[in-house]
PDB file of C-alpha atoms in Angstrom:
ATOM      1  CA  GLY A   3      26.635-111.475 -72.107  1.00 80.00           C
ATOM      2  CA  ALA A   4      24.072-112.672 -74.472  1.00 89.00           C
ATOM      3  CA  SER A   5      23.987-112.919 -78.294  1.00 91.00           C
ATOM      4  CA  CYS A   6      21.008-111.254 -79.950  1.00 93.00           C
ATOM      5  CA  LEU A   7      19.491-110.674 -83.440  1.00 95.00           C
ATOM      6  CA  TYR A   8      16.669-108.391 -84.302  1.00 94.00           C
ATOM      7  CA  ALA A   9      14.789-107.886 -87.294  1.00 94.00           C
ATOM      8  CA  VAL A  10      11.549-105.818 -87.944  1.00 91.00           C
ATOM      9  CA  TYR A  11       9.897-106.389 -91.381  1.00 93.00           C
ATOM     10  CA  ASP A  12       7.279-103.953 -92.604  1.00 91.00           C
ATOM     11  CA  PRO A  13       4.902-106.031 -95.015  1.00 90.00           C
ATOM     12  CA  VAL A  14       3.572-102.753 -96.647  1.00 89.00           C
ATOM     13  CA  SER A  15       7.060-101.307 -97.850  1.00 90.00           C
ATOM     14  CA  ARG A  16       8.451-104.810 -97.763  1.00 93.00           C
ATOM     15  CA  ARG A  17      11.650-103.534 -96.164  1.00 93.00           C
ATOM     16  CA  CYS A  18      13.510-105.252 -93.299  1.00 95.00           C
ATOM     17  CA  VAL A  19      15.777-103.695 -90.738  1.00 94.00           C
ATOM     18  CA  LEU A  20      18.167-105.972 -89.013  1.00 95.00           C
ATOM     19  CA  ALA A  21      20.687-105.542 -86.215  1.00 94.00           C
ATOM     20  CA  ARG A  22      22.918-108.216 -84.442  1.00 94.00           C
ATOM     21  CA  ALA A  23      24.822-108.099 -80.984  1.00 93.00           C
ATOM     22  CA  GLY A  24      27.384-111.164 -81.382  1.00 90.00           C
ATOM     23  CA  HIS A  25      24.881-113.216 -83.207  1.00 93.00           C
ATOM     24  CA  PRO A  26      25.533-115.266 -86.609  1.00 93.00           C
ATOM     25  CA  CYS A  27      24.272-113.364 -89.657  1.00 94.00           C
ATOM     26  CA  PRO A  28      20.983-114.648 -91.051  1.00 96.00           C
ATOM     27  CA  VAL A  29      20.540-116.404 -94.210  1.00 97.00           C
ATOM     28  CA  LEU A  30      18.323-115.095 -97.072  1.00 97.00           C
ATOM     29  CA  VAL A  31      16.364-117.496 -99.206  1.00 96.00           C
ATOM     30  CA  PRO A  32      15.130-115.402-102.261  1.00 94.00           C
ATOM     31  CA  PRO A  33      12.101-116.879-104.188  1.00 92.00           C
ATOM     32  CA  ASP A  34      14.229-117.675-107.269  1.00 89.00           C
ATOM     33  CA  GLY A  35      17.910-117.484-106.227  1.00 89.00           C
ATOM     34  CA  PRO A  36      20.486-119.407-104.113  1.00 94.00           C
ATOM     35  CA  PRO A  37      20.694-118.876-100.338  1.00 95.00           C
ATOM     36  CA  ARG A  38      23.162-116.054 -99.115  1.00 95.00           C
ATOM     37  CA  ARG A  39      24.199-114.745 -95.905  1.00 94.00           C
ATOM     38  CA  ILE A  40      23.103-111.381 -95.240  1.00 95.00           C
ATOM     39  CA  GLU A  41      26.151-109.276 -93.860  1.00 93.00           C
ATOM     40  CA  LEU A  42      25.304-107.098 -91.014  1.00 94.00           C
ATOM     41  CA  PRO A  43      27.538-104.786 -89.019  1.00 92.00           C
ATOM     42  CA  PRO A  44      29.124-106.612 -85.866  1.00 88.00           C
ATOM     43  CA  GLY A  45      28.221-105.610 -82.467  1.00 88.00           C
ATOM     44  CA  PRO A  46      29.222-106.991 -79.150  1.00 89.00           C
ATOM     45  CA  PRO A  47      27.118-109.313 -77.094  1.00 91.00           C
ATOM     46  CA  LEU A  48      24.522-107.833 -75.000  1.00 89.00           C
ATOM     47  CA  GLY A  49      26.077-106.704 -71.378  1.00 86.00           C
ATOM     48  CA  LEU A  50      29.434-106.707 -72.866  1.00 83.00           C
ATOM     49  CA  GLY A  51      30.896-103.141 -73.643  1.00 73.00           C
ATOM     50  CA  GLY A  52      29.162 -99.941 -74.518  1.00 73.00           C
ATOM     51  CA  LEU A  53      29.543 -99.825 -78.291  1.00 78.00           C
ATOM     52  CA  PRO A  54      26.777 -98.599 -80.454  1.00 82.00           C
ATOM     53  CA  PHE A  55      24.868-101.029 -82.491  1.00 86.00           C
ATOM     54  CA  GLU A  56      24.385-100.404 -86.269  1.00 90.00           C
ATOM     55  CA  SER A  57      21.313-101.895 -88.487  1.00 91.00           C
ATOM     56  CA  ALA A  58      21.029-102.708 -91.971  1.00 93.00           C
ATOM     57  CA  GLU A  59      18.136-102.360 -94.145  1.00 93.00           C
ATOM     58  CA  LEU A  60      17.231-104.307 -97.396  1.00 94.00           C
ATOM     59  CA  ASP A  61      14.189-104.853 -99.699  1.00 95.00           C
ATOM     60  CA  LEU A  62      12.799-108.392 -99.510  1.00 95.00           C
ATOM     61  CA  ARG A  63      10.483-109.579-102.255  1.00 93.00           C
ATOM     62  CA  GLU A  64       7.300-111.550-101.266  1.00 92.00           C
ATOM     63  CA  GLY A  65       7.957-115.100-100.649  1.00 93.00           C
ATOM     64  CA  SER A  66      11.616-114.590 -99.539  1.00 95.00           C
ATOM     65  CA  VAL A  67      12.742-116.904 -96.550  1.00 96.00           C
ATOM     66  CA  LEU A  68      14.825-115.501 -93.684  1.00 97.00           C
ATOM     67  CA  ALA A  69      16.948-118.200 -91.556  1.00 97.00           C
ATOM     68  CA  PHE A  70      17.683-117.374 -88.167  1.00 97.00           C
ATOM     69  CA  TYR A  71      19.933-119.781 -86.085  1.00 95.00           C
ATOM     70  CA  THR A  72      22.149-120.130 -83.052  1.00 92.00           C
ATOM     71  CA  ASP A  73      25.811-120.673 -83.644  1.00 89.00           C
ATOM     72  CA  GLY A  74      25.333-124.257 -82.312  1.00 89.00           C
ATOM     73  CA  LEU A  75      23.812-125.107 -85.620  1.00 90.00           C
ATOM     74  CA  ILE A  76      26.813-124.358 -87.622  1.00 88.00           C
ATOM     75  CA  GLU A  77      29.806-124.648 -85.171  1.00 85.00           C
ATOM     76  CA  HIS A  78      31.058-127.967 -84.140  1.00 80.00           C
ATOM     77  CA  ARG A  79      34.624-129.556 -83.298  1.00 77.00           C
ATOM     78  CA  GLU A  80      34.356-131.933 -86.187  1.00 74.00           C
ATOM     79  CA  ARG A  81      34.049-129.057 -88.702  1.00 78.00           C
ATOM     80  CA  ASP A  82      34.874-125.285 -88.978  1.00 82.00           C
ATOM     81  CA  VAL A  83      32.159-122.610 -89.095  1.00 86.00           C
ATOM     82  CA  ASP A  84      32.557-122.112 -92.837  1.00 87.00           C
ATOM     83  CA  ALA A  85      31.821-125.622 -93.622  1.00 88.00           C
ATOM     84  CA  GLY A  86      28.718-125.474 -91.241  1.00 87.00           C
ATOM     85  CA  HIS A  87      27.459-122.464 -92.911  1.00 90.00           C
ATOM     86  CA  ARG A  88      27.939-124.116 -96.353  1.00 92.00           C
ATOM     87  CA  LEU A  89      25.914-127.128 -94.914  1.00 92.00           C
ATOM     88  CA  LEU A  90      23.112-124.797 -94.043  1.00 93.00           C
ATOM     89  CA  CYS A  91      22.781-123.147 -97.190  1.00 94.00           C
ATOM     90  CA  GLU A  92      22.857-126.348 -99.224  1.00 93.00           C
ATOM     91  CA  ALA A  93      20.011-127.621 -97.109  1.00 93.00           C
ATOM     92  CA  LEU A  94      18.123-124.367 -97.503  1.00 94.00           C
ATOM     93  CA  ALA A  95      18.229-124.399-101.368  1.00 92.00           C
ATOM     94  CA  GLU A  96      16.104-127.418-101.470  1.00 88.00           C
ATOM     95  CA  ARG A  97      12.702-125.703-101.573  1.00 80.00           C
ATOM     96  CA  THR A  98       9.505-127.178-100.150  1.00 77.00           C
ATOM     97  CA  GLY A  99       6.275-125.658 -99.107  1.00 75.00           C
ATOM     98  CA  SER A 100       6.250-126.186 -95.555  1.00 90.00           C
ATOM     99  CA  LEU A 101       8.653-124.196 -93.273  1.00 94.00           C
ATOM    100  CA  GLU A 102       8.299-126.967 -90.694  1.00 94.00           C
ATOM    101  CA  THR A 103       9.534-129.517 -93.102  1.00 92.00           C
ATOM    102  CA  THR A 104      12.228-127.290 -94.229  1.00 93.00           C
ATOM    103  CA  CYS A 105      13.354-127.043 -90.371  1.00 93.00           C
ATOM    104  CA  ASP A 106      13.485-130.754 -90.068  1.00 93.00           C
ATOM    105  CA  ARG A 107      15.342-131.459 -93.323  1.00 92.00           C
ATOM    106  CA  VAL A 108      18.020-128.577 -92.475  1.00 93.00           C
ATOM    107  CA  LEU A 109      18.556-129.970 -88.816  1.00 92.00           C
ATOM    108  CA  HIS A 110      19.095-133.484 -90.180  1.00 91.00           C
ATOM    109  CA  ALA A 111      21.533-132.187 -92.639  1.00 90.00           C
ATOM    110  CA  VAL A 112      23.456-129.807 -90.662  1.00 90.00           C
ATOM    111  CA  LEU A 113      23.679-131.555 -87.193  1.00 87.00           C
ATOM    112  CA  PRO A 114      26.437-134.020 -86.913  1.00 80.00           C
ATOM    113  CA  THR A 115      25.065-137.778 -86.214  1.00 76.00           C
ATOM    114  CA  SER A 116      26.812-137.381 -82.706  1.00 71.00           C
ATOM    115  CA  GLY A 117      24.700-134.437 -81.774  1.00 69.00           C
ATOM    116  CA  SER A 118      25.708-130.708 -80.617  1.00 69.00           C
ATOM    117  CA  THR A 119      27.561-129.791 -77.693  1.00 70.00           C
ATOM    118  CA  ASP A 120      25.743-126.493 -77.623  1.00 77.00           C
ATOM    119  CA  ASP A 121      21.942-125.302 -77.695  1.00 86.00           C
ATOM    120  CA  VAL A 122      20.798-125.394 -81.172  1.00 91.00           C
ATOM    121  CA  ALA A 123      17.635-123.119 -82.570  1.00 93.00           C
ATOM    122  CA  LEU A 124      16.366-122.614 -86.034  1.00 95.00           C
ATOM    123  CA  LEU A 125      13.789-120.195 -86.933  1.00 96.00           C
ATOM    124  CA  LEU A 126      12.362-119.601 -90.504  1.00 96.00           C
ATOM    125  CA  ALA A 127      10.120-116.849 -91.551  1.00 96.00           C
ATOM    126  CA  ARG A 128       8.594-116.442 -95.008  1.00 95.00           C
ATOM    127  CA  THR A 129       7.918-112.948 -96.093  1.00 94.00           C
ATOM    128  CA  LEU A 130       4.412-112.056 -97.157  1.00 91.00           C
ATOM    129  CA  GLY A 131       3.141-108.327 -98.531  1.00 89.00           C
ATOM    130  CA  LEU A 132      -0.179-106.420 -97.841  1.00 89.00           C
ATOM    131  CA  PRO A 133      -1.845-104.829-100.856  1.00 89.00           C
ATOM    132  CA  ALA A 134      -2.506-101.078-100.584  1.00 88.00           C
ATOM    133  CA  SER A 135      -6.271-101.674 -99.934  1.00 92.00           C
ATOM    134  CA  GLN A 136      -5.530-103.111 -96.489  1.00 94.00           C
ATOM    135  CA  VAL A 137      -3.331 -99.934 -95.381  1.00 95.00           C
ATOM    136  CA  ALA A 138      -4.552 -96.497 -94.561  1.00 95.00           C
ATOM    137  CA  THR A 139      -2.290 -93.603 -93.737  1.00 95.00           C
ATOM    138  CA  TRP A 140      -2.942 -89.947 -92.555  1.00 96.00           C
ATOM    139  CA  GLU A 141      -0.500 -87.200 -91.973  1.00 95.00           C
ATOM    140  CA  ILE A 142      -1.516 -85.324 -88.751  1.00 93.00           C
ATOM    141  CA  PRO A 143      -1.001 -81.725 -88.141  1.00 91.00           C
ATOM    142  CA  ALA A 144       0.374 -80.919 -84.841  1.00 88.00           C
ATOM    143  CA  ASP A 145      -2.988 -79.418 -83.567  1.00 90.00           C
ATOM    144  CA  PRO A 146      -4.922 -81.146 -80.782  1.00 88.00           C
ATOM    145  CA  SER A 147      -8.279 -79.754 -82.133  1.00 89.00           C
ATOM    146  CA  LEU A 148      -7.710 -81.910 -85.385  1.00 89.00           C
ATOM    147  CA  VAL A 149      -7.822 -85.222 -83.156  1.00 91.00           C
ATOM    148  CA  ALA A 150     -11.543 -85.611 -83.475  1.00 92.00           C
ATOM    149  CA  PRO A 151     -11.803 -85.325 -87.310  1.00 93.00           C
ATOM    150  CA  ILE A 152      -9.064 -87.902 -87.327  1.00 93.00           C
ATOM    151  CA  ARG A 153     -10.806 -90.302 -85.350  1.00 93.00           C
ATOM    152  CA  LYS A 154     -14.051 -89.799 -87.691  1.00 94.00           C
ATOM    153  CA  GLN A 155     -11.797 -90.598 -90.746  1.00 95.00           C
ATOM    154  CA  VAL A 156     -10.637 -93.871 -89.012  1.00 96.00           C
ATOM    155  CA  LEU A 157     -14.026 -94.916 -88.137  1.00 95.00           C
ATOM    156  CA  ASP A 158     -15.035 -94.578 -91.844  1.00 96.00           C
ATOM    157  CA  ARG A 159     -12.192 -96.640 -92.816  1.00 96.00           C
ATOM    158  CA  LEU A 160     -13.143 -99.345 -90.427  1.00 96.00           C
ATOM    159  CA  ASP A 161     -16.623 -99.268 -91.890  1.00 95.00           C
ATOM    160  CA  ALA A 162     -15.092 -99.760 -95.307  1.00 95.00           C
ATOM    161  CA  TRP A 163     -13.038-102.693 -94.016  1.00 95.00           C
ATOM    162  CA  ARG A 164     -16.295-104.171 -92.106  1.00 93.00           C
ATOM    163  CA  LEU A 165     -14.618-103.864 -88.776  1.00 94.00           C
ATOM    164  CA  SER A 166     -17.171-101.800 -86.973  1.00 90.00           C
ATOM    165  CA  LEU A 167     -16.992-104.195 -83.994  1.00 91.00           C
ATOM    166  CA  ALA A 168     -13.565-102.986 -83.293  1.00 92.00           C
ATOM    167  CA  ALA A 169     -14.407 -99.424 -83.568  1.00 93.00           C
ATOM    168  CA  PHE A 170     -14.723 -98.507 -80.078  1.00 93.00           C
ATOM    169  CA  THR A 171     -11.168 -99.821 -79.115  1.00 93.00           C
ATOM    170  CA  THR A 172      -9.621 -98.444 -82.091  1.00 94.00           C
ATOM    171  CA  GLU A 173     -10.993 -95.028 -81.645  1.00 93.00           C
ATOM    172  CA  LEU A 174      -9.601 -95.031 -78.012  1.00 92.00           C
ATOM    173  CA  VAL A 175      -6.060 -96.280 -79.236  1.00 94.00           C
ATOM    174  CA  VAL A 176      -5.877 -93.834 -82.090  1.00 94.00           C
ATOM    175  CA  SER A 177      -7.011 -90.913 -79.898  1.00 92.00           C
ATOM    176  CA  GLU A 178      -4.396 -91.822 -77.154  1.00 91.00           C
ATOM    177  CA  LEU A 179      -1.260 -92.210 -79.314  1.00 92.00           C
ATOM    178  CA  VAL A 180      -2.178 -89.400 -81.798  1.00 93.00           C
ATOM    179  CA  THR A 181      -2.814 -87.015 -78.804  1.00 91.00           C
ATOM    180  CA  ASN A 182       0.534 -88.150 -77.115  1.00 89.00           C
ATOM    181  CA  ALA A 183       2.370 -87.803 -80.439  1.00 91.00           C
ATOM    182  CA  ILE A 184       0.988 -84.082 -80.798  1.00 92.00           C
ATOM    183  CA  ARG A 185       1.895 -83.057 -77.135  1.00 88.00           C
ATOM    184  CA  TYR A 186       5.315 -84.665 -76.883  1.00 88.00           C
ATOM    185  CA  GLY A 187       6.486 -85.569 -80.133  1.00 89.00           C
ATOM    186  CA  THR A 188       8.023 -83.610 -83.085  1.00 91.00           C
ATOM    187  CA  PRO A 189       6.397 -83.050 -86.434  1.00 92.00           C
ATOM    188  CA  PRO A 190       5.764 -84.352 -89.054  1.00 93.00           C
ATOM    189  CA  ILE A 191       3.508 -87.019 -87.459  1.00 95.00           C
ATOM    190  CA  ARG A 192       1.831 -89.926 -89.313  1.00 96.00           C
ATOM    191  CA  LEU A 193      -0.894 -92.446 -88.388  1.00 97.00           C
ATOM    192  CA  ARG A 194      -1.088 -95.677 -90.278  1.00 96.00           C
ATOM    193  CA  LEU A 195      -3.515 -98.605 -89.821  1.00 96.00           C
ATOM    194  CA  ILE A 196      -2.727-102.037 -90.995  1.00 95.00           C
ATOM    195  CA  HIS A 197      -5.375-104.684 -91.464  1.00 93.00           C
ATOM    196  CA  ASP A 198      -4.860-108.249 -91.908  1.00 87.00           C
ATOM    197  CA  ALA A 199      -6.895-111.249 -91.567  1.00 82.00           C
ATOM    198  CA  THR A 200      -6.423-111.721 -87.683  1.00 88.00           C
ATOM    199  CA  GLN A 201      -5.332-108.033 -86.418  1.00 91.00           C
ATOM    200  CA  LEU A 202      -5.414-104.499 -86.809  1.00 95.00           C
ATOM    201  CA  ILE A 203      -2.216-102.743 -86.144  1.00 95.00           C
ATOM    202  CA  CYS A 204      -2.148 -98.936 -85.296  1.00 95.00           C
ATOM    203  CA  GLU A 205       0.844 -96.988 -85.887  1.00 95.00           C
ATOM    204  CA  VAL A 206       1.839 -93.388 -84.860  1.00 95.00           C
ATOM    205  CA  SER A 207       5.219 -92.043 -86.052  1.00 95.00           C
ATOM    206  CA  ASP A 208       7.090 -88.832 -85.379  1.00 94.00           C
ATOM    207  CA  THR A 209      10.585 -87.525 -85.466  1.00 93.00           C
ATOM    208  CA  SER A 210      11.258 -87.387 -81.783  1.00 90.00           C
ATOM    209  CA  ASN A 211      13.706 -90.014 -80.291  1.00 84.00           C
ATOM    210  CA  THR A 212      11.725 -89.954 -76.814  1.00 80.00           C
ATOM    211  CA  ALA A 213       9.615 -93.065 -76.251  1.00 72.00           C
ATOM    212  CA  PRO A 214       6.572 -93.301 -74.021  1.00 71.00           C
ATOM    213  CA  HIS A 215       6.439 -95.232 -70.841  1.00 63.00           C
ATOM    214  CA  LEU A 216       3.620 -96.685 -68.589  1.00 61.00           C
ATOM    215  CA  ARG A 217       3.353 -94.960 -65.118  1.00 60.00           C
ATOM    216  CA  ARG A 218       1.076 -95.097 -62.185  1.00 60.00           C
ATOM    217  CA  ALA A 219      -1.191 -92.185 -62.321  1.00 51.00           C
ATOM    218  CA  ARG A 220      -2.159 -90.791 -58.780  1.00 54.00           C
ATOM    219  CA  THR A 221      -6.039 -90.440 -57.943  1.00 47.00           C
ATOM    220  CA  TRP A 222      -5.760 -86.498 -58.384  1.00 51.00           C
ATOM    221  CA  ASP A 223      -3.646 -86.645 -61.803  1.00 46.00           C
ATOM    222  CA  GLU A 224      -5.865 -85.579 -64.745  1.00 47.00           C
ATOM    223  CA  GLY A 225      -3.543 -87.560 -67.290  1.00 51.00           C
ATOM    224  CA  GLY A 226      -1.094 -90.644 -67.188  1.00 52.00           C
ATOM    225  CA  ARG A 227      -3.663 -93.034 -67.805  1.00 61.00           C
ATOM    226  CA  GLY A 228      -3.871 -93.484 -71.366  1.00 71.00           C
ATOM    227  CA  LEU A 229      -0.900 -95.840 -72.346  1.00 80.00           C
ATOM    228  CA  LEU A 230      -2.338 -97.963 -69.410  1.00 83.00           C
ATOM    229  CA  LEU A 231      -5.520 -98.350 -71.304  1.00 84.00           C
ATOM    230  CA  VAL A 232      -3.755 -99.017 -74.473  1.00 87.00           C
ATOM    231  CA  ALA A 233      -1.923-101.669 -72.788  1.00 86.00           C
ATOM    232  CA  GLN A 234      -4.953-103.272 -71.280  1.00 87.00           C
ATOM    233  CA  LEU A 235      -7.147-103.150 -74.337  1.00 87.00           C
ATOM    234  CA  THR A 236      -4.891-104.358 -77.113  1.00 91.00           C
ATOM    235  CA  GLN A 237      -3.181-107.514 -77.734  1.00 91.00           C
ATOM    236  CA  ARG A 238       0.334-105.992 -77.348  1.00 91.00           C
ATOM    237  CA  TRP A 239       1.952-102.595 -77.985  1.00 91.00           C
ATOM    238  CA  GLY A 240       5.521-101.080 -77.867  1.00 90.00           C
ATOM    239  CA  SER A 241       7.908 -98.600 -79.810  1.00 89.00           C
ATOM    240  CA  ARG A 242      10.572 -98.849 -82.327  1.00 86.00           C
ATOM    241  CA  HIS A 243      13.189 -96.294 -83.241  1.00 84.00           C
ATOM    242  CA  THR A 244      13.532 -95.452 -86.888  1.00 83.00           C
ATOM    243  CA  ALA A 245      15.935 -93.468 -88.925  1.00 80.00           C
ATOM    244  CA  GLU A 246      13.427 -90.691 -88.741  1.00 86.00           C
ATOM    245  CA  GLY A 247      12.601 -91.057 -85.109  1.00 90.00           C
ATOM    246  CA  LYS A 248      10.091 -93.392 -83.492  1.00 92.00           C
ATOM    247  CA  THR A 249       7.095 -95.409 -84.127  1.00 93.00           C
ATOM    248  CA  ILE A 250       4.592 -96.521 -81.329  1.00 93.00           C
ATOM    249  CA  TRP A 251       2.341 -99.510 -82.288  1.00 93.00           C
ATOM    250  CA  ALA A 252      -0.399-101.318 -80.910  1.00 94.00           C
ATOM    251  CA  GLU A 253      -2.004-104.483 -82.082  1.00 94.00           C
ATOM    252  CA  LEU A 254      -5.674-105.284 -81.865  1.00 93.00           C
ATOM    253  CA  SER A 255      -6.961-108.926 -82.339  1.00 91.00           C
ATOM    254  CA  LEU A 256      -9.905-109.522 -84.830  1.00 88.00           C
ATOM    255  CA  LEU A 257     -10.461-113.037 -83.984  1.00 78.00           C
ATOM    256  CA  GLU A 258     -13.441-112.338 -81.943  1.00 59.00           C
ATOM    257  CA  GLU A 259     -14.849-110.031 -84.535  1.00 44.00           C
ATOM    258  CA  GLU A 260     -14.776-112.722 -87.118  1.00 40.00           C
TER     259      GLU A 260
END
């Protein structure tokens, strides 16, 4: 088996969803408060047992720091886990601007001088938020004839964001993901574009739990190539389940356009 901790943070709503499989709970360092452990529902390590995994959802203020780590950081034969966790929180309480500097200080403070007998990993992530001006959302009726007007609205928004060079790829991705949601998903359907300095994220959500998958289209097939094009033209893509259904997302790099 293998332990796992998974977190999805939405910079628009500033909400974070986390789940764990036999992994230590993360530590939250709020902008103006002491570090505290985020209590998550327990789950068995991956590959051991068939119990369902539960997630927890919480609001994170902008500038919060999440500390993810392996048990090798806090467990050692010279001390118990509670003592290791206490040392971790004390080290994280000393605030610095650089997360890299914080990582170095935490490792120096928590790890014993004799070293660790287990693998050690520490990952710090600071949350940021996006203003409403960098997000566009559309509610999509389940009518294939309305895909073209939606594409036009997307192109107009890209023009407003001065991202016209990304219009061709974005139009193709939006058309494919929205069409798939109308054909195979369950209303309500929502399209969301998120624009930051280096990338454009396209998300299509619906209330179905069935996720799409790539397949090899045969020569005489009329369909089946859309997701392959999305995978080839975007930096990365994927799907995630939500409390209401699922979200299919794709990331387009804007570095060349800049």
